Coordinates of C-alpha atoms and ligand atoms in Angstrom, one line a residue:
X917 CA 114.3 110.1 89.5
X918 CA 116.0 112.4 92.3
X919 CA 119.8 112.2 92.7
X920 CA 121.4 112.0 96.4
X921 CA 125.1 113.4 96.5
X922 CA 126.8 112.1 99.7
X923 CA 130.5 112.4 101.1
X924 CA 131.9 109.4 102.6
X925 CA 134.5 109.6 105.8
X926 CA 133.2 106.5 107.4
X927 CA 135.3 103.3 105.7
X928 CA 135.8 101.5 108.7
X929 CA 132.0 100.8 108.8
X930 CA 131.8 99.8 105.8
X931 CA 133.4 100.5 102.1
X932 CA 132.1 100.6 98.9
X933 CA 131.7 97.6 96.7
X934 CA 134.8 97.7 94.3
X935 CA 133.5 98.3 90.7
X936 CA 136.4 95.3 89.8
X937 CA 134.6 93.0 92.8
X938 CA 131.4 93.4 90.9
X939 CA 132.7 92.6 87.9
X940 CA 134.1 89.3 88.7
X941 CA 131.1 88.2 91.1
X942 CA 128.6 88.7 88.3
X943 CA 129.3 85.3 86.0
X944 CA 128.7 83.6 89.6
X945 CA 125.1 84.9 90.0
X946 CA 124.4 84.5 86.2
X947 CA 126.6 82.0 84.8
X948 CA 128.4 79.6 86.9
X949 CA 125.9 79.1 89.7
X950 CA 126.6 75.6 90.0
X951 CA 127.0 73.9 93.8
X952 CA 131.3 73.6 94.6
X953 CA 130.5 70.5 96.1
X954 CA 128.4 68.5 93.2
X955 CA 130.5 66.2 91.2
X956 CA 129.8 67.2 87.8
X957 CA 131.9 69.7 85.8
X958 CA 129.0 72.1 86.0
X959 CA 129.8 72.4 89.9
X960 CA 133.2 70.9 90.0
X961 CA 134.2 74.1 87.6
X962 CA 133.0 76.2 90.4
X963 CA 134.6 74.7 93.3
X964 CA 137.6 75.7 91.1
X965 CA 137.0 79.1 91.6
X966 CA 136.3 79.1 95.0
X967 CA 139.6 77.7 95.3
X968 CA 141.5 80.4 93.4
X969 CA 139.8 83.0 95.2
X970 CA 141.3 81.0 98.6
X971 CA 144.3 81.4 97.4
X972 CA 144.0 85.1 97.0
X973 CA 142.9 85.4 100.3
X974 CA 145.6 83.0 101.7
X975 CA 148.0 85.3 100.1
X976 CA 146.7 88.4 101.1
X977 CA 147.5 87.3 104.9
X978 CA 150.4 85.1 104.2
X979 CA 149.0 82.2 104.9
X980 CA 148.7 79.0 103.3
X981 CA 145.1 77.9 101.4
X982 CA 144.4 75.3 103.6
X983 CA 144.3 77.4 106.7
X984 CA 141.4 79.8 105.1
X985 CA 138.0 78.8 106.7
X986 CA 135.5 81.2 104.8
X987 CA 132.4 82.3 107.2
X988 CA 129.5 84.8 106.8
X989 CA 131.4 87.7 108.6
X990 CA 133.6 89.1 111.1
X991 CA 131.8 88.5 114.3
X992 CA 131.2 84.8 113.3
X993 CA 135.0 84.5 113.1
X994 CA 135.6 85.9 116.2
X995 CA 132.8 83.7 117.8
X996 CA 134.4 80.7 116.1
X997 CA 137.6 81.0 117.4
X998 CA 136.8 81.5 120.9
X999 CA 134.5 79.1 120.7
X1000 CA 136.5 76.6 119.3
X1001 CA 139.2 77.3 121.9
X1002 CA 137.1 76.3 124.7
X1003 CA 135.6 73.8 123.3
X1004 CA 138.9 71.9 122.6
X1005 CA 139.7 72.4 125.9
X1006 CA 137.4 71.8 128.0
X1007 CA 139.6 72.3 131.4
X1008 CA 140.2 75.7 130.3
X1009 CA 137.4 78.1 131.2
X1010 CA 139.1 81.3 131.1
X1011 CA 139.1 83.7 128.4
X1012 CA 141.3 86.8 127.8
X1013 CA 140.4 89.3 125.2
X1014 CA 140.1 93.8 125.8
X1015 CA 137.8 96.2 126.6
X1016 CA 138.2 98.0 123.5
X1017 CA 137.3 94.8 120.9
X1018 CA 134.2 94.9 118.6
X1019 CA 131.3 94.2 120.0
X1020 CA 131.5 90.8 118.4
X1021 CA 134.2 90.1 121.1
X1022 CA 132.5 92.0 124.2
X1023 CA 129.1 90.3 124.2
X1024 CA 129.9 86.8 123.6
X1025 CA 132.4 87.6 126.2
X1026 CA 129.0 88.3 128.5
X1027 CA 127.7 85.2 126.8
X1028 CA 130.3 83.2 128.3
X1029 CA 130.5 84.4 131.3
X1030 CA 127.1 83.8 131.6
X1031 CA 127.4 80.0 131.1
X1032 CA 130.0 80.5 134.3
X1033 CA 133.0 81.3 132.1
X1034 CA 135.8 83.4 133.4
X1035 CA 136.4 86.5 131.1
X1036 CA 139.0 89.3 131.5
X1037 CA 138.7 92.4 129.9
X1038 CA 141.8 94.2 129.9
X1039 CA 141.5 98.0 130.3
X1040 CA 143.5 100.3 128.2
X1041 CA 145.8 103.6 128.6
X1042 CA 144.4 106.7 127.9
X1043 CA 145.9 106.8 124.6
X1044 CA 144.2 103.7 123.7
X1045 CA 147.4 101.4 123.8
X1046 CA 147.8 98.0 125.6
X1047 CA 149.8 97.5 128.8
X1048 CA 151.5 94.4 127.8
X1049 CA 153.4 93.6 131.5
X1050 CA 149.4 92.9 132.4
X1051 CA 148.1 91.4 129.7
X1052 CA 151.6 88.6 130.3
X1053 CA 150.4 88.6 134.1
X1054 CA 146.9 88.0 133.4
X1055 CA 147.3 84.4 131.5
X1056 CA 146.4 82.2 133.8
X1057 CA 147.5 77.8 133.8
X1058 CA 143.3 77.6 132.6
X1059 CA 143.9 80.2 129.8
X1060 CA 141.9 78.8 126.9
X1061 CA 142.7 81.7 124.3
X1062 CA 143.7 85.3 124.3
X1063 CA 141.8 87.7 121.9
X1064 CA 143.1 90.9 120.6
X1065 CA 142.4 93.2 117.9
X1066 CA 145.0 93.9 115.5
X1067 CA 143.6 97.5 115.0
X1068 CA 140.5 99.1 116.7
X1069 CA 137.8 100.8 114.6
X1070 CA 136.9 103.6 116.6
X1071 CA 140.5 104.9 117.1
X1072 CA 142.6 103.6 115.0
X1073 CA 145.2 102.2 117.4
X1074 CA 147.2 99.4 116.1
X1075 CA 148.0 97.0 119.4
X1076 CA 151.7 95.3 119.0
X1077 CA 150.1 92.2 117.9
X1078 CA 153.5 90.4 116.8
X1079 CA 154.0 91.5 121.0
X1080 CA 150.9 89.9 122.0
X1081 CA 151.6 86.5 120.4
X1082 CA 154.9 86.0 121.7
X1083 CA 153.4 86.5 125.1
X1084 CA 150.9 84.3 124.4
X1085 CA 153.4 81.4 122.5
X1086 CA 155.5 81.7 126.0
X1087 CA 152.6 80.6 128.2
X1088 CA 151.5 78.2 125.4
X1089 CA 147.7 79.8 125.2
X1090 CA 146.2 80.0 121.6
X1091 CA 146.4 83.7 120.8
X1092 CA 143.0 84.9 118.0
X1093 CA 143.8 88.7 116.5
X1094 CA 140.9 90.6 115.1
X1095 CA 142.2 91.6 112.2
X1096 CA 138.8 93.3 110.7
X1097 CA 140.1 96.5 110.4
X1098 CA 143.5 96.0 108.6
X1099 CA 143.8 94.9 104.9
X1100 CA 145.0 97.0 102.7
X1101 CA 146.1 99.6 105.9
X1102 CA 148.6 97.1 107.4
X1103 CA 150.7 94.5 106.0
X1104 CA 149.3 91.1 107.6
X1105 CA 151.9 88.0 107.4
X1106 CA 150.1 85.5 109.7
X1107 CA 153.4 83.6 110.1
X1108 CA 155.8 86.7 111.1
X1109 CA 153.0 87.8 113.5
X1110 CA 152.7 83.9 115.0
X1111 CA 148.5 83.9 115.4
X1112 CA 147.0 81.2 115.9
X1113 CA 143.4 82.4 114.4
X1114 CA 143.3 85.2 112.8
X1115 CA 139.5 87.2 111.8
X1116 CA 138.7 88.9 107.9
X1117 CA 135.5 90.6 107.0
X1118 CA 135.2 91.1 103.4
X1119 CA 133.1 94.2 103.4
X1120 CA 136.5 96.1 105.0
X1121 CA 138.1 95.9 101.6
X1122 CA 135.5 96.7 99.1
X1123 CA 134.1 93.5 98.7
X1124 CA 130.5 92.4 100.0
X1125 CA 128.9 92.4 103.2
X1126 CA 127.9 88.5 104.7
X1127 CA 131.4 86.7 104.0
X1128 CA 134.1 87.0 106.4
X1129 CA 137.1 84.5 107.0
X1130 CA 138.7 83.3 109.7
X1131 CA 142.8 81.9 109.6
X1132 CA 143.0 78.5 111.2
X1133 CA 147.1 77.7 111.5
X1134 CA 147.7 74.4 110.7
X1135 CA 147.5 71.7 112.9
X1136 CA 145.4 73.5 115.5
X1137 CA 143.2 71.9 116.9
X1138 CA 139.8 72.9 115.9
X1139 CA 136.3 72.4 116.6
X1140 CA 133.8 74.2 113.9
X1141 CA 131.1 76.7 114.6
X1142 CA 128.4 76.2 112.1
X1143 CA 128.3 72.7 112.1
X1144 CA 126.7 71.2 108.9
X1145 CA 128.5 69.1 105.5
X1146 CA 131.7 69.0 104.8
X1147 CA 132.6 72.0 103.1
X1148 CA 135.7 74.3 104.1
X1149 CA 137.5 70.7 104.8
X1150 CA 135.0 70.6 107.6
X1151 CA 135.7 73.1 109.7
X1152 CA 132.4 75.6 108.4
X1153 CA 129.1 73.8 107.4
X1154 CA 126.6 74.9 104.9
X1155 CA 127.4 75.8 101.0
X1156 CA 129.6 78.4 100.4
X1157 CA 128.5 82.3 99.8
X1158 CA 130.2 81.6 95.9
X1159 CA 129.6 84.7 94.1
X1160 CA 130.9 86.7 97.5
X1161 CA 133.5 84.3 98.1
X1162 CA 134.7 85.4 94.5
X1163 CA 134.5 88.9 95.3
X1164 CA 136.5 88.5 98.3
X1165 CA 139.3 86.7 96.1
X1166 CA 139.5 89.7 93.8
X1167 CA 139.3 92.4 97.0
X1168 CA 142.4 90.7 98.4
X1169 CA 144.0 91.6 95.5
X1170 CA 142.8 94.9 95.2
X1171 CA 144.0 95.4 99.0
X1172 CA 147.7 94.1 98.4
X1173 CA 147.9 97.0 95.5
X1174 CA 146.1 99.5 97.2
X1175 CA 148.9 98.9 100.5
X1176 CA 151.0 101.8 99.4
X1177 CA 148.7 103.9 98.5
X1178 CA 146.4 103.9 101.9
X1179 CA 149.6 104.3 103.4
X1180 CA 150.3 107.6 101.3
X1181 CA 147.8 109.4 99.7
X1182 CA 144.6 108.2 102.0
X1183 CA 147.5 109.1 105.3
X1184 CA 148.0 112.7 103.8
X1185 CA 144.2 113.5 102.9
X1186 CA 143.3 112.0 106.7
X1187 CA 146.4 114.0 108.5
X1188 CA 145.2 117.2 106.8
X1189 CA 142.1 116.7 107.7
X1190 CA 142.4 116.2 111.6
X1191 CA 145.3 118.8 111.7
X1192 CA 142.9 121.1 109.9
X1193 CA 140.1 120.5 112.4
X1194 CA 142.6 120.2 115.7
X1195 CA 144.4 123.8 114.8
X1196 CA 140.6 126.2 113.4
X1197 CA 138.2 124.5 115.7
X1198 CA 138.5 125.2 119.5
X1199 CA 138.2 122.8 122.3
X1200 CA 138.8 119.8 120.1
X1201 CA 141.4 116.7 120.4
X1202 CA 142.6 113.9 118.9
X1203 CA 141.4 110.4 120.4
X1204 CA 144.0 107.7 120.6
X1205 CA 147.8 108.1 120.3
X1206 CA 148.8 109.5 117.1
X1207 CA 151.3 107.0 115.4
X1208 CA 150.4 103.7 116.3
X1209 CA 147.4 104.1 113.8
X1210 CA 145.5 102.9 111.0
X1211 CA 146.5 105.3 108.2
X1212 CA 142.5 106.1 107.5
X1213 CA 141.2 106.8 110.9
X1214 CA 140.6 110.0 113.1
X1215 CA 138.3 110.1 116.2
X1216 CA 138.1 113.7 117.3
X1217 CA 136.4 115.4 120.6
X1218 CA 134.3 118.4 120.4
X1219 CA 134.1 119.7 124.3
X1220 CA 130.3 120.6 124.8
X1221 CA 128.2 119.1 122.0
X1222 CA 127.2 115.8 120.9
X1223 CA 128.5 113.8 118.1
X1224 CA 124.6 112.6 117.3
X1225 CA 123.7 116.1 116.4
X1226 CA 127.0 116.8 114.9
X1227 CA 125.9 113.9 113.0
X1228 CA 122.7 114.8 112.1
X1229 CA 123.5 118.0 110.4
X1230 CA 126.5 116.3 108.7
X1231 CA 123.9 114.1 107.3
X1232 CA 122.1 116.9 106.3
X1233 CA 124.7 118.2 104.2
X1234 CA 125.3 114.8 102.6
X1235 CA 128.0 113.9 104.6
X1236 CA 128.7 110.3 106.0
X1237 CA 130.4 110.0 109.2
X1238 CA 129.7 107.8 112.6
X1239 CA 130.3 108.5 116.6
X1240 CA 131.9 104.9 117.0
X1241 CA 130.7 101.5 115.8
X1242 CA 127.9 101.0 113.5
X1243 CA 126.9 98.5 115.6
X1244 CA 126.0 100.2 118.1
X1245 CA 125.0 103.5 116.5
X1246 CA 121.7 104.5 117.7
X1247 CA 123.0 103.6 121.7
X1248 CA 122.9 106.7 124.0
X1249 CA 125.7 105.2 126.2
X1250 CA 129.2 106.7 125.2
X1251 CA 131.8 104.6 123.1
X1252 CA 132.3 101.5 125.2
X1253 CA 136.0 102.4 123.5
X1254 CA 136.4 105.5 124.9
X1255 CA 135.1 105.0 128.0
X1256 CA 138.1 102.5 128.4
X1257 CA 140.4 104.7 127.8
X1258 CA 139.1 107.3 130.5
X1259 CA 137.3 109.6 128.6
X1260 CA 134.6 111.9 130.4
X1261 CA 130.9 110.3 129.6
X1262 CA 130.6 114.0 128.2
X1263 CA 134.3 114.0 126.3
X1264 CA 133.0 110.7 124.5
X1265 CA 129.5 111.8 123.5
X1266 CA 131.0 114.5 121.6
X1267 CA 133.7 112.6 120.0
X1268 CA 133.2 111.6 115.8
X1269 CA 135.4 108.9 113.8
X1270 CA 135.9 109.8 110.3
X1271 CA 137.5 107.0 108.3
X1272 CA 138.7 107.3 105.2
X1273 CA 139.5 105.2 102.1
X1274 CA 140.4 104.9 98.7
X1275 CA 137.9 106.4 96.9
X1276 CA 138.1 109.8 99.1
X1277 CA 139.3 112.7 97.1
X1278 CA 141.0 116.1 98.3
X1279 CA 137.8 117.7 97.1
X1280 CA 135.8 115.6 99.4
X1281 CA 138.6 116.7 102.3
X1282 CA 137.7 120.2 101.5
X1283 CA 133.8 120.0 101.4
X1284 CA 134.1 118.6 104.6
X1285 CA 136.2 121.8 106.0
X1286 CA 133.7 123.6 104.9
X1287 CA 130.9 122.0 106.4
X1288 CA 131.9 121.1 109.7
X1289 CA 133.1 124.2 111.5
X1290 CA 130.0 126.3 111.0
X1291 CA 128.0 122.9 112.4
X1292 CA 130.4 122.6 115.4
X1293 CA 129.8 126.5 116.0
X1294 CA 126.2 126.8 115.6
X1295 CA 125.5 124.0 118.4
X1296 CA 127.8 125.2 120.5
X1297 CA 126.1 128.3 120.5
X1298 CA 123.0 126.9 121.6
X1299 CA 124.6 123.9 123.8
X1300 CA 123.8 124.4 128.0
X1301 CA 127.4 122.5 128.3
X1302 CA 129.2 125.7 126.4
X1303 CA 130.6 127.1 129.4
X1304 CA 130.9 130.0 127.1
X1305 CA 127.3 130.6 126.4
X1306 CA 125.5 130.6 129.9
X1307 CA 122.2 132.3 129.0
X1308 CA 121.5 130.4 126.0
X1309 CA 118.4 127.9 125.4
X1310 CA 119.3 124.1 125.1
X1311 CA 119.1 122.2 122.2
X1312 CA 116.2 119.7 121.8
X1313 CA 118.4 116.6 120.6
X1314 CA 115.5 114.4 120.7
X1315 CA 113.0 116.6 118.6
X1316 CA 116.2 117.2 116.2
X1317 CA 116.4 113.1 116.7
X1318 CA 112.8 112.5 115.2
X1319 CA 113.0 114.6 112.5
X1320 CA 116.6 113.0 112.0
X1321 CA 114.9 109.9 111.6
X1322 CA 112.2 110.8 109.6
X1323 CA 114.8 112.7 107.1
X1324 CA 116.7 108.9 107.1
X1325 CA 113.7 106.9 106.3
X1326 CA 112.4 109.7 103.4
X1327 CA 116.2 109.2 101.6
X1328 CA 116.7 105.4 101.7
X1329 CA 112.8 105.7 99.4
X1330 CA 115.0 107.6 97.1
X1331 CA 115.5 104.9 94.7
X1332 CA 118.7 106.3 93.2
X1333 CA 122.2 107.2 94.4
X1334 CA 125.3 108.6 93.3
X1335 CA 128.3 108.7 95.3
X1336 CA 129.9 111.5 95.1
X1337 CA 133.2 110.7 96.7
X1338 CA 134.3 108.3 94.0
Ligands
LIG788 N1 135.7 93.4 114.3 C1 135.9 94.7 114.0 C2 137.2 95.4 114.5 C3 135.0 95.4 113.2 O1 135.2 96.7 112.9 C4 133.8 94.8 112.8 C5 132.8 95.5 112.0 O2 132.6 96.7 112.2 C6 133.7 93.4 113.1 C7 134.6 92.8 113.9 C8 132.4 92.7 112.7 O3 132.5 92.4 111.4 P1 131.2 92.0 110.6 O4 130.4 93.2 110.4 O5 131.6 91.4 109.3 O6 130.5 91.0 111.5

């Protein structure tokens, strides 16, 4: 059976499966696959569990058990809380949220507007940071919610969410944060931050993909999403993902420990890495401010060539990186992100995130180095926008595309793979 070696910078897609998450899901696929909500011991033992991983959750946030409502993911989170919000109030049909959110944010903000809703996107500065003076003068008396990310996942940049709530506790609007892209990167306390909802998805932290979380502070008023039984006290119908819900109980706890060291170690491999690349490759900058970041996360510009090819042949050397969301990898339109924060349509084409996590080594730092200037230099050489090459012949992205794709679909029939980076 062939052997695929791959190098992985891109985390805040996705991250992999913690061997320990594994490990403590398995009884619950084999074992203990029992319904939480029968009445027998055989169930009754599991709702136990699911409880105890709540907790661990709860704590991982700050927040008390009670206020945990597990979903399938992220974007139902997000959904759920905006949802609910207007819902609740129905005289309320205006919503506040940014242009730089997940997608999960900027098309049901379409939805809603849509269905006659009032949505503002707020733009961003340059640097990727919020203008909070506009965001305060943008709440309106029919307000239903504000929506903010805690952290974005193209850039990086952290938003001064503790900021944002107190704006939004002074106007007396329900404030949601996004926090997708923060455990284990940023310390979340739900009550010295003052959310009102508050958005997890489990396959951020090493845990599986199709459970996700969303903080409901107590005594909000809520009105659920997925409407169904009675589980999650009634504020999420349908039986609960158990094995993944466990897995997600012991990723929380593998986020609090692992804190310090994405904060250290993960910070120093991902600084040496963009100051590497910002000081020996030419024509190259850093996208979003540089401190008010996620410790993991670099999104770099390369002037004159685009990130799909840079991709491609990345790929081709077993490395895993992305040019923005994975959601909307595949879309020839720039980074909704980066267009926000005024990048040139060209500027943001050529721009790649690397993200990095726990399981990154130096040596996968260094393979990297190696790989990536000779790639940035070879289609430059051959790029029409090189100002510095005028006679040359353009590169055929969308033969280069095909062949991309064909490679793609050839490796995911390779039954077996080993990562290399852990
Ligand atoms: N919000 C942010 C900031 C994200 O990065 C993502 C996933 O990339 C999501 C929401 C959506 O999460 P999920 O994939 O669990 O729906």
């Amino acid at each position: 059976m062939s052997q695929r070696t791959f190098y992985y910078f891109d985390n805040n897609a996705t991250t992999r499966v913690a061997p320990e998450v594994v490990e403590a899901m398995l009884p619950f696929l084999t074992e203990y696959w029992g319904n939480p909500s029968s009445a027998y011991h055989f169930g009754n033992q599991v709702f136990k569990h699911v409880e105890n991983a709540r907790s661990k959750v709860a704590e991982l946030i700050h927040a008390d058990p009670r206020e945990i409502v597990f979903t399938s993911c992220g974007t139902e989170s997000n959904n759920a809380a905006i949802h609910s919000a207007i819902i609740v109030q129905p005289n309320k049909r205006h919503v506040i949220t940014t242009a730089v959110e997940h997608s999960a944010n900027i098309n049901f903000g379409e939805y809603l507007q849509k269905r006659g809703y009032e949505v503002t996107f707020l733009p961003v500065e340059s640097d990727g940071s919020l203008d909070l003076h506009l965001l305060e003068k943008s709440i309106r008396p029919d307000t239903a919610i504000v929506s903010v990310m805690w952290a974005n996942n193209e850039t990086g940049v952290i938003f001064p969410i503790e900021e944002v709530a107190a704006i939004c506790r002074s106007k007396g609007v329900l404030f949601h944060t996004d926090a997708v892209q923060t455990p284990g990167k940023i310390k979340i306390d739900v009550k010295s931050v003052g959310a009102d909802f508050l958005s997890l998805s489990a396959h951020k932290l090493h845990a599986p993909k199709g459970i996700g979380m969303l903080y409901v502070k107590r005594r909000t008023k809520y009105q659920p999403y997925v409407i169904g039984g009675h589980q999650e006290r009634g504020r999420r119908g349908g039986t609960e993902n158990v094995a993944s819900v466990i897995g997600f109980g012991r990723a929380a706890e593998l986020a609090m420990a692992h804190l310090n060291e994405e904060n250290t170690r993960v910070r120093a491999l991902r600084d040496r890495l963009e100051n590497t690349i910002l000081s020996s490759i030419s024509h190259t900058s850093r996208n979003g401010c540089r401190d008010s970041r996620l410790p993991n996360t670099s999104n770099i510009a390369f002037d004159f060539i685009e990130a799909e090819a840079v991709l491609m042949l990345l790929d081709q050397a077993g490395i895993c990186a992305s040019s923005g969301s994975a959601c909307t990898t595949g879309s020839l339109d720039p980074s909704h992100v980066l267009s926000a924060m005024g990048l040139t349509p060209m500027r943001a084409r050529g721009s790649v995130r690397f993200s990095l996590g726990i399981y990154n080594t130096d040596q996968d730092v260094d393979f990297l180095l190696e790989k990536l200037p000779p790639i940035v230099a070879k289609l430059r050489s051959i790029s029409p926008l090189n100002p510095d090459h005028p006679d040359n012949t353009s590169y055929d992205i969308e033969a280069a595309r095909t062949k991309h794709e064909q490679d793609m679909a050839n490796a995911t029939s390779e039954k077996d793979v080993e990562v290399a980076s852990v």
